[in-house]
Coordinates of C-alpha atoms in Angstrom, one line a residue:
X1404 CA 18.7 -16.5 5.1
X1405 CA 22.1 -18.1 3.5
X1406 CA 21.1 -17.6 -0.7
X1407 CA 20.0 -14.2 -2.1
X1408 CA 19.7 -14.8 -6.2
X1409 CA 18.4 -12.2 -8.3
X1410 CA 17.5 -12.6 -11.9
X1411 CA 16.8 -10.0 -14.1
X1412 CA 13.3 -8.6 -14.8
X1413 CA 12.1 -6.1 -17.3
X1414 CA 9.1 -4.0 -14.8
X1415 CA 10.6 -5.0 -11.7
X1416 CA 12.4 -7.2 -9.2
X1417 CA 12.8 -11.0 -8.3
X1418 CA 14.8 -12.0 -5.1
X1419 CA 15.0 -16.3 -4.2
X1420 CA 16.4 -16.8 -0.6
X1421 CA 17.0 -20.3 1.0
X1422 CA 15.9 -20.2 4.4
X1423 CA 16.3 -22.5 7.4
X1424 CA 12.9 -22.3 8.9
X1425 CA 9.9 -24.7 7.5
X1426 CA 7.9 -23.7 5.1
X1427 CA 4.6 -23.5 7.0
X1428 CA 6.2 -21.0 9.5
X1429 CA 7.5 -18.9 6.7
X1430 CA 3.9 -19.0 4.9
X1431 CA 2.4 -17.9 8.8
X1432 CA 4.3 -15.1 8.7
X1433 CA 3.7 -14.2 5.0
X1434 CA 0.6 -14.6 5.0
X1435 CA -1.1 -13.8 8.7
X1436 CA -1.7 -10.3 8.8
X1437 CA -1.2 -9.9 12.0
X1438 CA 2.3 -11.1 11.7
X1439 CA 2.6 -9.8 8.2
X1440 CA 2.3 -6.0 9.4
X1441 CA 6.0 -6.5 10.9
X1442 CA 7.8 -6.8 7.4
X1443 CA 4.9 -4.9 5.1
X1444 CA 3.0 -2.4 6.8
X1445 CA -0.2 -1.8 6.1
X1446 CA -0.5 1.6 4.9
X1447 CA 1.9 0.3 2.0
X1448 CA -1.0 -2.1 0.9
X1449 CA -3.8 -0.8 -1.5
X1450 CA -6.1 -3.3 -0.1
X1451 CA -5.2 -4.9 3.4
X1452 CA -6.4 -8.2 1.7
X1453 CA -4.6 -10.7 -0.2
X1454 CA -5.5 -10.5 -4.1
X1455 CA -4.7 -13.8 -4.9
X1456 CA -3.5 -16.7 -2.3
X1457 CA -3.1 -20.6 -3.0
X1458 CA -2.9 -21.9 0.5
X1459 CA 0.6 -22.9 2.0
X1460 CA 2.6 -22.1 -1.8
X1461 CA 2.0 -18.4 -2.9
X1462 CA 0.3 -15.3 -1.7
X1463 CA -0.2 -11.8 -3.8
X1464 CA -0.9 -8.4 -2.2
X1465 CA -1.5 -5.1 -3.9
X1466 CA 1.0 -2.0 -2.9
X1467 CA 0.5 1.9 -3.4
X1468 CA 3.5 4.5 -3.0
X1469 CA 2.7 6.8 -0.1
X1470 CA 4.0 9.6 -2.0
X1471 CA 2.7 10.9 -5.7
X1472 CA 1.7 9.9 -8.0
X1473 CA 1.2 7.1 -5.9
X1474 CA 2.1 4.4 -8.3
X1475 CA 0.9 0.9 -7.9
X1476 CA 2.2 -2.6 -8.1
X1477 CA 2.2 -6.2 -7.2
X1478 CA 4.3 -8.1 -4.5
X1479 CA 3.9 -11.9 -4.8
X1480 CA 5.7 -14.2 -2.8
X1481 CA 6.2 -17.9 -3.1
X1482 CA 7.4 -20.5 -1.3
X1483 CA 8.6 -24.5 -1.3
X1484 CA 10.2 -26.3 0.9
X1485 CA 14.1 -26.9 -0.7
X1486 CA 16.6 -29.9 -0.5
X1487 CA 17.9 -28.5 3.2
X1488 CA 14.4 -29.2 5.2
X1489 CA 13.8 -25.4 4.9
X1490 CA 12.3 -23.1 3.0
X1491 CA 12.5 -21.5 -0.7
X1492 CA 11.1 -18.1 -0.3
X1493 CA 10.6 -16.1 -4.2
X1494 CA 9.8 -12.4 -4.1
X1495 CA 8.7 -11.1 -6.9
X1496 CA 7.6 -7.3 -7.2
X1497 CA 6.3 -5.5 -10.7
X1498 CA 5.3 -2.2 -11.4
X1499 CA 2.4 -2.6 -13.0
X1500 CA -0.1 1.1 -12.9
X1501 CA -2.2 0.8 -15.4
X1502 CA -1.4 4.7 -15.8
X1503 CA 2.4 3.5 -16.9
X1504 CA 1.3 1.7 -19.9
X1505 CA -1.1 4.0 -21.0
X1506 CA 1.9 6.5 -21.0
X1507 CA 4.4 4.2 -22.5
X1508 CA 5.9 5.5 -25.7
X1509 CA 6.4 3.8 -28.9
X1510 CA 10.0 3.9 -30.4
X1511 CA 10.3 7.0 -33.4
X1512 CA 11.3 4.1 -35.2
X1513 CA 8.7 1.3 -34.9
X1514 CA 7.7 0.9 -38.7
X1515 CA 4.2 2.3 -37.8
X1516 CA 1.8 4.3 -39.7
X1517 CA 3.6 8.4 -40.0
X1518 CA 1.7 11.5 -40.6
X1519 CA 3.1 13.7 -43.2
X1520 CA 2.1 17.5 -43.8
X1521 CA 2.3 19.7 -46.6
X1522 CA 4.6 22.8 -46.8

């Protein structure tokens, strides 16, 4: 690894690294699970399956926390080969529980309907 960029994300993270291996060893060990289990373990998976996968360019997986309230989310990972002859690997990881946006608050201010009561 020789690049780390980080944009900003509203529910999560995105990291971009240049690497200088090619990009079908990178997608072997991204997407094999037997050489996946090295850098995401299993018991952080909801499902030891992929969700979503588009051979050789970009693989998703489904997490769980390990401790409550045991949120979920979703790590996808993408890669392409860059300029160099190696590899651009994204990251990209979003909190996205389903029992977060049911939760989520709307601002006091948000111009929506208000309930008034008599004295």
């Amino acid at each position: 690894m020789n690049d780390l960029k980080t944009p900003v994300r509203e529910n999560g993270i995105e990291l971009e690294y240049d690497l200088d291996e090619p990009p079908q060893k990178v997608w072997r060990a991204v997407s094999s699970p037997e050489l996946r289990k090295n850098w995401l373990p299993k018991e952080a998976l909801a499902n030891p399956d992929a969700i979503s996968v588009t051979p050789g360019e970009e693989v998703r997986y489904r997490l769980r926390d390990d401790a409550p309230p045991f949120l979920e989310s979703t790590v996808t990972i993408r890669i392409a080969p860059n300029a160099n002859g190696g590899t651009s690997l994204r990251i990209i990881h979003e909190l996205d529980d389903l029992r977060l946006r049911r939760t989520a608050k709307a601002a006091a201010n948000n111009n929506g309907f208000s309930v008034m009561r008599a004295a």
